[in-house]
């Protein structure tokens, strides 16, 4: 036996490289590390899900800007999101933990930063799970309508489907982590093949298409603001930014690669690559899909029928341009993709709740941080699903046929998630060269990349909290509570409650990440 191996502790000899890295961060390996690098990429790619976000919020993009909001906003905002992804890839390489977002904030900014970041991230994840499951329910309902299996669209029916889907993905998530990895691997190929199929059908089947000029220059204002103007400053600086929700909502949830890092092999490198690659490939694939849908927009008397899209969404385009058989088939392909997406969302949410509870930040922590015989946090899965159902109750109401509350839930998910990203990204920028980077890093480029990422998040979050319709503006005569964008109400209320909770109680007992591994083991790897 060599002198070097003789000096190793038993813990050092028994732990893998991933477990050693986790031990240095203060945690023992509790979850099953059975995910490959591809599986880690797959879960973020599945959650981004171009067949979900692109299609469920397409109506919001057309209503707020028209085709130019699709053809120009998507690639521009995607570049900014890719920069955000690069900054998070660097952070996960240095600190690959399940609760990575708030763990980073805690280590770089102290317990208060970690507390607020963790809660914003958790709320965002619960909201995105709920919104994806609701969108999935809507698409299955629209599919059955197209096939003649149901008679009329009903928000009550959608909500029942929503509850069934939540129950299904909860049961799936309670089973083994390895099963979830397999499901996400399948999901990648369903998304790739499904998107290619949709694009092919949208190119070949319709009798007519919009011109290139119409797709890249046509403007439309169906928001109700500025009397439908497409030339005023309001249109360019308010209406089009309202449409950013299409891109920002679709390309989100890539923090799943962080939350599953404790179950991924070679996480310091593979999780880092998975984040930016899932964003890049989704941005390219999503753009091709969106252009195909936009070119297929129906025309009435030679004029594109943009006005029918905000309420009817892509279902109107599919049915009118393709007919009920083809339209129903495309809706079914998208519905299945959204089911994959919702399953992955709940996986990511439960891992975040497990990690946050492990550090005793969530009431009832000992229940949510418990893992079952399959080494999955089953209690956290169930709790996240129940909360998702509760916050989606307002979606039972609609305004002019549009489930405004659905878009509000998507706004809450986007704001919660991206603001939680912004805090550690800013803190890493503030740390400068003193930050100890991992094997994957941005070098000196972090100096501008992190700053750009934070600014983009602040600007888009502000726009998503504005009333998207005159019916939701309290100072207008046509004000209707059903049309209110309750995203700012919920976000501000949460921030106020968190501030009160922190000031009166949490700061006395929440000290940040709690080590779950023997201190001697941690010191052994630090030496």
Short mmCIF file of C-alpha atoms in Angstrom, two decimals:
data_model
loop_
_atom_site.label_atom_id
_atom_site.label_comp_id
_atom_site.label_asym_id
_atom_site.label_seq_id
_atom_site.Cartn_x
_atom_site.Cartn_y
_atom_site.Cartn_z
CA UNK A 1 0.00 0.00 0.00
CA UNK A 2 1.39 3.41 -0.96
CA UNK A 3 1.93 6.19 1.57
CA UNK A 4 -0.69 8.26 -0.23
CA UNK A 5 -3.42 5.62 -0.04
CA UNK A 6 -2.47 4.78 3.54
CA UNK A 7 -3.11 8.37 4.55
CA UNK A 8 -6.64 8.36 3.13
CA UNK A 9 -9.54 8.15 5.55
CA UNK A 10 -12.12 5.36 5.14
CA UNK A 11 -14.65 8.02 4.08
CA UNK A 12 -12.35 9.22 1.31
CA UNK A 13 -11.86 5.69 -0.04
CA UNK A 14 -15.60 4.92 -0.03
CA UNK A 15 -16.91 8.07 -1.69
CA UNK A 16 -17.05 8.75 -5.41
CA UNK A 17 -15.81 12.03 -6.89
CA UNK A 18 -19.37 13.38 -6.94
CA UNK A 19 -19.93 12.39 -3.33
CA UNK A 20 -16.63 13.97 -2.33
CA UNK A 21 -17.69 17.23 -3.98
CA UNK A 22 -21.05 17.05 -2.21
CA UNK A 23 -19.28 16.31 1.08
CA UNK A 24 -17.14 19.43 0.69
CA UNK A 25 -20.40 21.37 0.33
CA UNK A 26 -21.59 19.81 3.61
CA UNK A 27 -24.06 17.14 2.46
CA UNK A 28 -24.12 13.37 2.47
CA UNK A 29 -25.44 11.44 -0.52
CA UNK A 30 -29.10 10.73 0.28
CA UNK A 31 -30.69 10.67 -3.17
CA UNK A 32 -29.94 7.98 -5.72
CA UNK A 33 -27.19 9.17 -8.11
CA UNK A 34 -28.49 7.23 -11.09
CA UNK A 35 -28.88 10.02 -13.69
CA UNK A 36 -26.55 10.32 -16.66
CA UNK A 37 -25.48 13.65 -18.12
CA UNK A 38 -28.01 13.15 -20.91
CA UNK A 39 -30.79 12.54 -18.39
CA UNK A 40 -29.86 15.77 -16.62
CA UNK A 41 -30.05 17.62 -19.95
CA UNK A 42 -33.28 15.82 -20.72
CA UNK A 43 -35.16 17.09 -17.68
CA UNK A 44 -34.38 20.75 -18.43
CA UNK A 45 -35.14 20.23 -22.12
CA UNK A 46 -38.42 18.56 -21.15
CA UNK A 47 -39.41 21.36 -18.79
CA UNK A 48 -38.58 24.06 -21.33
CA UNK A 49 -40.70 21.98 -23.73
CA UNK A 50 -41.14 23.93 -26.95
CA UNK A 51 -44.28 21.86 -27.58
CA UNK A 52 -45.71 23.23 -24.35
CA UNK A 53 -44.70 26.85 -23.77
CA UNK A 54 -44.54 27.86 -27.44
CA UNK A 55 -48.06 26.62 -28.09
CA UNK A 56 -49.88 27.36 -24.82
CA UNK A 57 -48.80 31.02 -24.74
CA UNK A 58 -48.80 31.61 -28.51
CA UNK A 59 -52.00 33.62 -28.23
CA UNK A 60 -50.33 36.02 -25.78
CA UNK A 61 -47.51 36.62 -28.26
CA UNK A 62 -49.85 37.38 -31.17
CA UNK A 63 -52.17 39.54 -29.04
CA UNK A 64 -49.24 41.62 -27.85
CA UNK A 65 -47.45 42.59 -31.02
CA UNK A 66 -48.54 40.19 -33.72
CA UNK A 67 -46.13 38.25 -35.97
CA UNK A 68 -43.24 40.63 -35.24
CA UNK A 69 -43.57 39.68 -31.58
CA UNK A 70 -42.84 36.10 -32.64
CA UNK A 71 -40.28 36.51 -35.42
CA UNK A 72 -38.16 39.18 -33.70
CA UNK A 73 -38.80 38.97 -29.96
CA UNK A 74 -38.13 35.22 -29.67
CA UNK A 75 -34.52 35.21 -30.97
CA UNK A 76 -33.60 38.43 -29.16
CA UNK A 77 -34.96 37.35 -25.77
CA UNK A 78 -33.50 33.85 -26.30
CA UNK A 79 -30.00 35.32 -26.52
CA UNK A 80 -30.49 37.08 -23.18
CA UNK A 81 -31.79 33.86 -21.59
CA UNK A 82 -28.78 31.96 -22.94
CA UNK A 83 -26.54 34.48 -21.16
CA UNK A 84 -28.50 33.80 -17.97
CA UNK A 85 -27.93 30.10 -18.57
CA UNK A 86 -24.18 30.56 -18.93
CA UNK A 87 -24.00 32.39 -15.60
CA UNK A 88 -25.94 29.61 -13.88
CA UNK A 89 -23.80 26.92 -15.52
CA UNK A 90 -20.76 28.47 -13.85
CA UNK A 91 -22.49 28.48 -10.47
CA UNK A 92 -23.69 24.86 -10.64
CA UNK A 93 -20.22 23.68 -11.65
CA UNK A 94 -18.83 25.21 -8.46
CA UNK A 95 -21.72 24.13 -6.20
CA UNK A 96 -23.79 21.21 -7.60
CA UNK A 97 -26.52 20.74 -4.98
CA UNK A 98 -30.24 20.02 -5.24
CA UNK A 99 -31.17 23.35 -3.71
CA UNK A 100 -28.46 25.02 -5.74
CA UNK A 101 -30.17 28.36 -6.38
CA UNK A 102 -30.67 29.28 -2.74
CA UNK A 103 -27.52 27.43 -1.65
CA UNK A 104 -25.49 29.71 -3.94
CA UNK A 105 -27.25 32.79 -2.56
CA UNK A 106 -26.64 31.66 1.03
CA UNK A 107 -22.94 31.02 0.47
CA UNK A 108 -22.40 34.26 -1.45
CA UNK A 109 -24.77 36.62 0.38
CA UNK A 110 -25.62 35.10 3.75
CA UNK A 111 -28.73 33.50 5.29
CA UNK A 112 -31.14 36.34 4.37
CA UNK A 113 -30.21 36.14 0.68
CA UNK A 114 -30.61 32.36 0.80
CA UNK A 115 -33.97 32.56 2.56
CA UNK A 116 -35.57 34.97 0.07
CA UNK A 117 -34.00 33.26 -2.94
CA UNK A 118 -35.17 29.84 -1.82
CA UNK A 119 -38.75 30.88 -1.31
CA UNK A 120 -38.96 32.77 -4.60
CA UNK A 121 -37.51 29.76 -6.38
CA UNK A 122 -39.88 27.33 -4.67
CA UNK A 123 -42.94 29.48 -5.38
CA UNK A 124 -41.86 29.85 -9.01
CA UNK A 125 -41.41 26.10 -9.38
CA UNK A 126 -44.82 25.34 -7.87
CA UNK A 127 -46.42 27.92 -10.17
CA UNK A 128 -44.68 26.62 -13.30
CA UNK A 129 -45.74 23.05 -12.46
CA UNK A 130 -49.33 24.20 -12.06
CA UNK A 131 -49.32 26.29 -15.24
CA UNK A 132 -47.83 23.49 -17.36
CA UNK A 133 -50.32 20.94 -15.98
CA UNK A 134 -53.18 23.39 -16.66
CA UNK A 135 -51.95 24.02 -20.20
CA UNK A 136 -51.71 20.27 -20.72
CA UNK A 137 -55.30 19.83 -19.52
CA UNK A 138 -56.46 22.56 -21.90
CA UNK A 139 -54.76 20.91 -24.87
CA UNK A 140 -56.18 17.47 -24.11
CA UNK A 141 -59.64 19.05 -23.89
CA UNK A 142 -59.07 20.84 -27.23
CA UNK A 143 -57.85 17.57 -28.75
CA UNK A 144 -61.02 15.75 -27.73
CA UNK A 145 -63.12 18.62 -29.07
CA UNK A 146 -61.33 18.46 -32.43
CA UNK A 147 -61.97 14.72 -32.62
CA UNK A 148 -65.64 15.17 -31.69
CA UNK A 149 -65.34 13.32 -28.38
CA UNK A 150 -66.71 16.33 -26.48
CA UNK A 151 -69.28 18.94 -27.43
CA UNK A 152 -68.11 22.32 -26.15
CA UNK A 153 -65.17 24.01 -24.45
CA UNK A 154 -65.58 24.33 -20.68
CA UNK A 155 -63.19 25.72 -18.09
CA UNK A 156 -64.79 23.37 -15.56
CA UNK A 157 -63.86 20.37 -17.71
CA UNK A 158 -60.33 21.74 -18.14
CA UNK A 159 -59.96 22.03 -14.37
CA UNK A 160 -61.11 18.43 -13.87
CA UNK A 161 -58.55 17.30 -16.45
CA UNK A 162 -55.98 19.45 -14.63
CA UNK A 163 -56.64 17.65 -11.34
CA UNK A 164 -56.41 14.23 -13.04
CA UNK A 165 -53.07 15.20 -14.61
CA UNK A 166 -51.72 16.46 -11.28
CA UNK A 167 -52.71 13.17 -9.67
CA UNK A 168 -51.07 11.14 -12.45
CA UNK A 169 -47.74 12.99 -12.40
CA UNK A 170 -47.71 12.81 -8.60
CA UNK A 171 -48.00 9.01 -8.68
CA UNK A 172 -45.27 8.77 -11.36
CA UNK A 173 -42.94 10.99 -9.32
CA UNK A 174 -43.31 8.88 -6.20
CA UNK A 175 -41.72 5.91 -7.95
CA UNK A 176 -37.97 5.49 -8.45
CA UNK A 177 -35.66 8.26 -9.59
CA UNK A 178 -34.31 5.95 -12.29
CA UNK A 179 -37.80 5.59 -13.80
CA UNK A 180 -38.06 9.38 -13.99
CA UNK A 181 -34.68 9.53 -15.75
CA UNK A 182 -35.93 7.02 -18.34
CA UNK A 183 -39.16 8.99 -18.84
CA UNK A 184 -37.20 12.20 -19.42
CA UNK A 185 -34.91 10.47 -21.92
CA UNK A 186 -38.00 9.37 -23.87
CA UNK A 187 -39.37 12.90 -23.55
CA UNK A 188 -36.41 14.38 -25.43
CA UNK A 189 -37.05 12.23 -28.47
CA UNK A 190 -40.80 12.83 -28.30
CA UNK A 191 -40.12 16.59 -28.36
CA UNK A 192 -37.63 16.35 -31.23
CA UNK A 193 -39.77 14.04 -33.36
CA UNK A 194 -42.99 15.79 -32.36
CA UNK A 195 -41.71 19.25 -33.24
CA UNK A 196 -40.37 17.98 -36.58
CA UNK A 197 -43.76 16.38 -37.30
CA UNK A 198 -45.64 19.59 -36.46
CA UNK A 199 -43.36 21.69 -38.63
CA UNK A 200 -43.68 19.25 -41.54
CA UNK A 201 -47.48 19.17 -41.35
CA UNK A 202 -47.73 22.96 -41.06
CA UNK A 203 -45.57 23.37 -44.16
CA UNK A 204 -47.23 20.74 -46.35
CA UNK A 205 -50.94 20.53 -45.45
CA UNK A 206 -52.31 24.15 -45.39
CA UNK A 207 -53.62 25.47 -48.72
CA UNK A 208 -52.06 28.87 -48.15
CA UNK A 209 -49.37 30.51 -46.05
CA UNK A 210 -48.47 34.02 -45.01
CA UNK A 211 -45.66 35.68 -46.93
CA UNK A 212 -42.19 36.18 -45.47
CA UNK A 213 -42.92 39.90 -45.35
CA UNK A 214 -46.10 39.36 -43.33
CA UNK A 215 -44.38 37.08 -40.81
CA UNK A 216 -41.48 39.46 -40.23
CA UNK A 217 -43.18 42.86 -40.52
CA UNK A 218 -46.90 42.53 -39.70
CA UNK A 219 -47.93 44.16 -36.42
CA UNK A 220 -51.07 43.53 -34.38
CA UNK A 221 -52.39 44.89 -31.11
CA UNK A 222 -55.12 42.74 -29.62
CA UNK A 223 -54.40 43.71 -26.05
CA UNK A 224 -57.10 46.37 -25.87
CA UNK A 225 -54.57 49.03 -24.98
CA UNK A 226 -53.90 52.14 -27.10
CA UNK A 227 -57.10 51.53 -29.10
CA UNK A 228 -55.35 48.82 -31.08
CA UNK A 229 -52.60 51.15 -32.30
CA UNK A 230 -49.49 49.53 -33.79
CA UNK A 231 -47.51 52.72 -34.34
CA UNK A 232 -47.62 54.47 -30.97
CA UNK A 233 -44.87 54.45 -28.36
CA UNK A 234 -47.20 52.36 -26.17
CA UNK A 235 -47.14 49.61 -28.78
CA UNK A 236 -43.35 49.43 -28.97
CA UNK A 237 -42.51 49.98 -25.31
CA UNK A 238 -45.43 48.26 -23.57
CA UNK A 239 -47.49 46.02 -25.87
CA UNK A 240 -44.60 44.11 -27.46
CA UNK A 241 -42.87 43.66 -24.07
CA UNK A 242 -46.12 42.14 -22.76
CA UNK A 243 -45.57 39.48 -25.42
CA UNK A 244 -42.16 38.62 -23.96
CA UNK A 245 -44.00 36.15 -21.72
CA UNK A 246 -44.08 33.74 -24.70
CA UNK A 247 -40.29 33.42 -24.77
CA UNK A 248 -39.53 34.00 -21.10
CA UNK A 249 -42.14 31.47 -19.95
CA UNK A 250 -41.23 28.84 -22.53
CA UNK A 251 -37.48 28.96 -21.88
CA UNK A 252 -37.62 28.55 -18.14
CA UNK A 253 -37.28 25.70 -15.68
CA UNK A 254 -33.73 24.93 -16.80
CA UNK A 255 -32.74 25.15 -13.13
CA UNK A 256 -34.00 21.54 -13.03
CA UNK A 257 -30.47 20.56 -14.03
CA UNK A 258 -29.34 22.18 -10.78
CA UNK A 259 -31.99 20.54 -8.61
CA UNK A 260 -31.18 17.09 -10.02
CA UNK A 261 -27.41 17.57 -9.73
CA UNK A 262 -27.23 15.40 -6.60
CA UNK A 263 -28.68 12.56 -8.66
CA UNK A 264 -26.42 13.13 -11.69
CA UNK A 265 -23.06 11.54 -12.39
CA UNK A 266 -20.20 13.99 -13.00
CA UNK A 267 -22.54 16.84 -12.05
CA UNK A 268 -19.88 19.59 -11.93
CA UNK A 269 -19.50 19.30 -15.69
CA UNK A 270 -22.62 17.54 -16.96
CA UNK A 271 -25.17 19.71 -15.12
CA UNK A 272 -23.33 22.86 -16.25
CA UNK A 273 -23.46 21.76 -19.90
CA UNK A 274 -27.07 20.63 -19.55
CA UNK A 275 -28.25 24.13 -18.58
CA UNK A 276 -26.90 26.08 -21.54
CA UNK A 277 -27.42 23.27 -24.05
CA UNK A 278 -31.09 22.84 -23.08
CA UNK A 279 -31.60 26.58 -23.59
CA UNK A 280 -29.74 26.72 -26.91
CA UNK A 281 -31.40 23.73 -28.55
CA UNK A 282 -34.84 24.79 -27.28
CA UNK A 283 -34.33 28.32 -28.61
CA UNK A 284 -33.42 27.06 -32.09
CA UNK A 285 -36.12 24.38 -32.22
CA UNK A 286 -38.75 26.68 -30.73
CA UNK A 287 -38.04 29.39 -33.29
CA UNK A 288 -38.49 26.98 -36.20
CA UNK A 289 -41.75 25.71 -34.67
CA UNK A 290 -43.10 29.22 -34.02
CA UNK A 291 -42.31 30.36 -37.56
CA UNK A 292 -44.09 27.30 -38.96
CA UNK A 293 -47.18 28.08 -36.87
CA UNK A 294 -47.09 31.77 -37.84
CA UNK A 295 -46.76 31.05 -41.57
CA UNK A 296 -49.88 28.83 -41.24
CA UNK A 297 -52.10 31.56 -39.70
CA UNK A 298 -55.46 31.47 -41.57
CA UNK A 299 -56.53 34.32 -43.83
CA UNK A 300 -60.06 35.66 -44.25
CA UNK A 301 -60.67 37.37 -47.59
CA UNK A 302 -56.93 37.53 -48.08
CA UNK A 303 -56.27 39.19 -44.72
CA UNK A 304 -54.52 37.32 -41.87
CA UNK A 305 -57.01 36.61 -39.07
CA UNK A 306 -54.86 37.67 -36.12
CA UNK A 307 -57.88 38.79 -34.07
CA UNK A 308 -59.20 35.22 -33.60
CA UNK A 309 -55.93 33.89 -32.17
CA UNK A 310 -55.76 35.45 -28.63
CA UNK A 311 -58.87 33.53 -27.51
CA UNK A 312 -58.52 30.47 -29.78
CA UNK A 313 -54.73 30.10 -29.64
CA UNK A 314 -52.98 27.54 -31.80
CA UNK A 315 -56.09 25.32 -31.69
CA UNK A 316 -57.84 27.86 -33.94
CA UNK A 317 -54.88 27.87 -36.34
CA UNK A 318 -54.62 24.09 -36.45
CA UNK A 319 -58.34 23.53 -36.94
CA UNK A 320 -58.81 26.26 -39.57
CA UNK A 321 -55.62 25.69 -41.55
CA UNK A 322 -55.43 21.91 -41.28
CA UNK A 323 -58.93 20.61 -40.53
CA UNK A 324 -60.11 18.79 -37.41
CA UNK A 325 -58.30 15.49 -38.09
CA UNK A 326 -54.84 16.95 -38.62
CA UNK A 327 -55.51 19.69 -36.07
CA UNK A 328 -56.52 17.19 -33.41
CA UNK A 329 -53.46 15.05 -34.12
CA UNK A 330 -51.09 18.01 -33.68
CA UNK A 331 -52.86 18.99 -30.46
CA UNK A 332 -52.49 15.41 -29.21
CA UNK A 333 -48.73 15.38 -29.94
CA UNK A 334 -48.38 18.63 -28.03
CA UNK A 335 -50.59 17.41 -25.17
CA UNK A 336 -48.38 14.35 -24.62
CA UNK A 337 -45.27 16.54 -24.69
CA UNK A 338 -46.85 18.77 -22.07
CA UNK A 339 -47.56 15.71 -19.92
CA UNK A 340 -43.85 14.86 -20.05
CA UNK A 341 -43.10 18.49 -19.20
CA UNK A 342 -45.47 18.58 -16.22
CA UNK A 343 -43.95 15.36 -14.86
CA UNK A 344 -40.45 16.86 -15.06
CA UNK A 345 -41.63 20.12 -13.48
CA UNK A 346 -42.96 18.28 -10.44
CA UNK A 347 -39.70 16.32 -10.18
CA UNK A 348 -37.68 19.55 -10.10
CA UNK A 349 -40.07 21.20 -7.63
CA UNK A 350 -39.97 18.27 -5.22
CA UNK A 351 -36.16 18.19 -5.25
CA UNK A 352 -36.02 21.89 -4.47
CA UNK A 353 -38.53 21.46 -1.64
CA UNK A 354 -36.54 18.49 -0.33
CA UNK A 355 -33.29 20.47 -0.32
CA UNK A 356 -34.83 23.63 1.17
CA UNK A 357 -36.52 21.54 3.85
CA UNK A 358 -33.27 19.72 4.53
CA UNK A 359 -31.94 23.09 5.67
CA UNK A 360 -35.08 23.63 7.80
CA UNK A 361 -36.45 26.62 5.89
CA UNK A 362 -39.95 25.19 5.22
CA UNK A 363 -42.58 24.65 7.93
CA UNK A 364 -42.90 20.92 8.51
CA UNK A 365 -39.38 20.42 7.16
CA UNK A 366 -38.96 16.95 8.64
CA UNK A 367 -41.84 15.69 6.47
CA UNK A 368 -40.72 17.30 3.19
CA UNK A 369 -37.05 16.30 3.61
CA UNK A 370 -37.92 12.64 4.15
CA UNK A 371 -37.22 10.15 1.35
CA UNK A 372 -39.09 6.89 0.81
CA UNK A 373 -37.74 3.39 0.15
CA UNK A 374 -37.07 4.36 -3.47
CA UNK A 375 -34.99 7.32 -2.22
CA UNK A 376 -37.41 9.89 -3.62
CA UNK A 377 -38.99 12.75 -1.57
CA UNK A 378 -42.57 11.48 -1.86
CA UNK A 379 -44.05 13.87 0.74
CA UNK A 380 -42.56 16.87 -1.06
CA UNK A 381 -44.04 15.62 -4.34
CA UNK A 382 -47.56 15.41 -2.89
CA UNK A 383 -47.36 18.76 -1.10
CA UNK A 384 -46.14 20.60 -4.23
CA UNK A 385 -48.98 19.13 -6.30
CA UNK A 386 -51.62 20.17 -3.77
CA UNK A 387 -50.29 23.73 -3.61
CA UNK A 388 -50.26 23.87 -7.42
CA UNK A 389 -53.95 22.95 -7.52
CA UNK A 390 -54.83 25.64 -4.99
CA UNK A 391 -53.10 28.55 -6.75
CA UNK A 392 -54.75 27.61 -10.06
CA UNK A 393 -58.33 27.87 -8.75
CA UNK A 394 -58.84 31.38 -10.28
CA UNK A 395 -58.41 29.81 -13.74
CA UNK A 396 -62.04 28.65 -13.41
CA UNK A 397 -62.96 32.20 -14.51
CA UNK A 398 -62.35 33.69 -17.97
CA UNK A 399 -62.56 37.09 -19.67
CA UNK A 400 -63.98 37.01 -23.20
CA UNK A 401 -63.14 33.32 -23.34
CA UNK A 402 -59.52 33.87 -22.29
CA UNK A 403 -58.43 32.19 -18.99
CA UNK A 404 -56.63 35.31 -17.78
CA UNK A 405 -55.66 33.61 -14.53
CA UNK A 406 -53.67 31.04 -16.51
CA UNK A 407 -51.46 33.79 -17.90
CA UNK A 408 -51.19 35.23 -14.38
CA UNK A 409 -49.93 31.90 -13.06
CA UNK A 410 -47.39 31.77 -15.88
CA UNK A 411 -46.30 35.30 -14.96
CA UNK A 412 -45.89 34.29 -11.30
CA UNK A 413 -43.76 31.31 -12.34
CA UNK A 414 -41.56 33.42 -14.59
CA UNK A 415 -41.11 36.21 -12.03
CA UNK A 416 -40.49 33.88 -9.10
CA UNK A 417 -37.98 31.73 -10.94
CA UNK A 418 -36.06 34.44 -12.73
CA UNK A 419 -35.82 36.76 -9.72
CA UNK A 420 -34.50 33.81 -7.69
CA UNK A 421 -31.89 33.32 -10.43
CA UNK A 422 -30.96 37.01 -10.40
CA UNK A 423 -29.97 37.09 -6.73
CA UNK A 424 -27.09 34.54 -6.85
CA UNK A 425 -26.09 35.76 -10.33
CA UNK A 426 -25.69 39.28 -8.93
CA UNK A 427 -23.91 38.03 -5.81
CA UNK A 428 -21.45 36.07 -7.95
CA UNK A 429 -20.79 39.26 -9.99
CA UNK A 430 -20.24 41.18 -6.76
CA UNK A 431 -17.84 38.50 -5.48
CA UNK A 432 -15.61 39.10 -8.50
CA UNK A 433 -12.41 37.13 -8.87
CA UNK A 434 -12.62 35.93 -5.26
CA UNK A 435 -15.30 33.45 -6.37
CA UNK A 436 -13.91 29.91 -6.52
CA UNK A 437 -15.01 28.65 -9.93
CA UNK A 438 -15.61 25.02 -10.83
CA UNK A 439 -14.37 22.98 -13.79
CA UNK A 440 -16.87 24.78 -16.08
CA UNK A 441 -16.68 28.59 -15.93
CA UNK A 442 -17.06 31.78 -17.96
CA UNK A 443 -13.60 33.16 -17.26
CA UNK A 444 -13.46 36.95 -17.17
CA UNK A 445 -16.65 37.19 -19.27
CA UNK A 446 -18.68 36.91 -16.07
CA UNK A 447 -18.05 40.64 -15.54
CA UNK A 448 -20.50 41.63 -18.28
CA UNK A 449 -22.56 38.45 -18.59
CA UNK A 450 -23.81 38.46 -14.99
CA UNK A 451 -24.69 42.16 -15.15
CA UNK A 452 -26.61 41.77 -18.43
CA UNK A 453 -28.46 38.76 -17.00
CA UNK A 454 -29.65 40.67 -13.93
CA UNK A 455 -30.79 43.71 -15.95
CA UNK A 456 -32.81 41.53 -18.35
CA UNK A 457 -34.54 39.76 -15.47
CA UNK A 458 -35.47 43.03 -13.76
CA UNK A 459 -36.88 44.58 -16.95
CA UNK A 460 -38.94 41.55 -17.99
CA UNK A 461 -40.23 40.93 -14.46
CA UNK A 462 -41.48 44.53 -14.30
CA UNK A 463 -43.31 44.17 -17.63
CA UNK A 464 -44.95 40.91 -16.55
CA UNK A 465 -46.48 42.62 -13.52
CA UNK A 466 -48.30 45.27 -15.57
CA UNK A 467 -52.03 44.91 -16.47
CA UNK A 468 -52.06 43.17 -19.83
CA UNK A 469 -55.65 44.21 -20.56
CA UNK A 470 -57.69 47.39 -19.88
CA UNK A 471 -60.19 45.11 -18.13
CA UNK A 472 -57.53 44.43 -15.51
CA UNK A 473 -56.69 48.07 -14.83
CA UNK A 474 -58.47 49.40 -11.67
CA UNK A 475 -58.56 52.96 -13.04
CA UNK A 476 -60.56 51.98 -16.15
CA UNK A 477 -64.35 52.00 -16.38
CA UNK A 478 -64.38 48.50 -17.86
CA UNK A 479 -62.43 47.06 -14.91
CA UNK A 480 -63.26 43.44 -14.09
CA UNK A 481 -61.64 41.53 -11.23
CA UNK A 482 -61.62 38.38 -13.36
CA UNK A 483 -59.19 40.13 -15.74
CA UNK A 484 -56.74 41.29 -13.08
CA UNK A 485 -53.13 40.21 -13.51
CA UNK A 486 -52.74 38.93 -9.98
CA UNK A 487 -49.04 38.17 -10.53
CA UNK A 488 -47.86 41.44 -8.92
CA UNK A 489 -50.38 41.06 -6.08
CA UNK A 490 -49.13 37.56 -5.33
CA UNK A 491 -45.43 38.41 -5.76
CA UNK A 492 -45.59 41.55 -3.62
CA UNK A 493 -47.70 39.80 -0.99
CA UNK A 494 -45.20 36.96 -0.82
CA UNK A 495 -42.28 39.39 -0.52
CA UNK A 496 -44.07 41.26 2.27
CA UNK A 497 -44.88 38.05 4.15
CA UNK A 498 -41.32 36.80 3.73
CA UNK A 499 -39.95 40.12 5.00
CA UNK A 500 -42.21 39.99 8.05
CA UNK A 501 -41.40 36.33 8.66
CA UNK A 502 -37.68 36.97 8.36
CA UNK A 503 -37.73 40.02 10.60
CA UNK A 504 -39.90 38.57 13.35
CA UNK A 505 -38.77 34.96 13.36
CA UNK A 506 -36.74 33.32 10.61
CA UNK A 507 -33.54 35.34 11.11
CA UNK A 508 -33.32 33.87 14.62
CA UNK A 509 -33.21 30.25 13.47
CA UNK A 510 -32.41 30.08 9.74
CA UNK A 511 -28.64 30.13 9.39
CA UNK A 512 -28.37 28.87 5.82
CA UNK A 513 -27.35 25.41 4.60
CA UNK A 514 -27.20 22.80 7.37
CA UNK A 515 -24.43 20.20 7.08
CA UNK A 516 -25.76 16.65 6.96
CA UNK A 517 -22.34 15.00 6.93
CA UNK A 518 -19.78 14.52 9.69
CA UNK A 519 -17.61 17.60 10.12
CA UNK A 520 -14.47 15.43 10.15
CA UNK A 521 -15.34 14.17 6.66
CA UNK A 522 -15.80 17.74 5.39
CA UNK A 523 -12.42 18.76 6.82
CA UNK A 524 -10.77 15.68 5.31
CA UNK A 525 -11.73 16.78 1.81
CA UNK A 526 -10.86 20.42 2.44
CA UNK A 527 -7.28 19.50 3.38
#
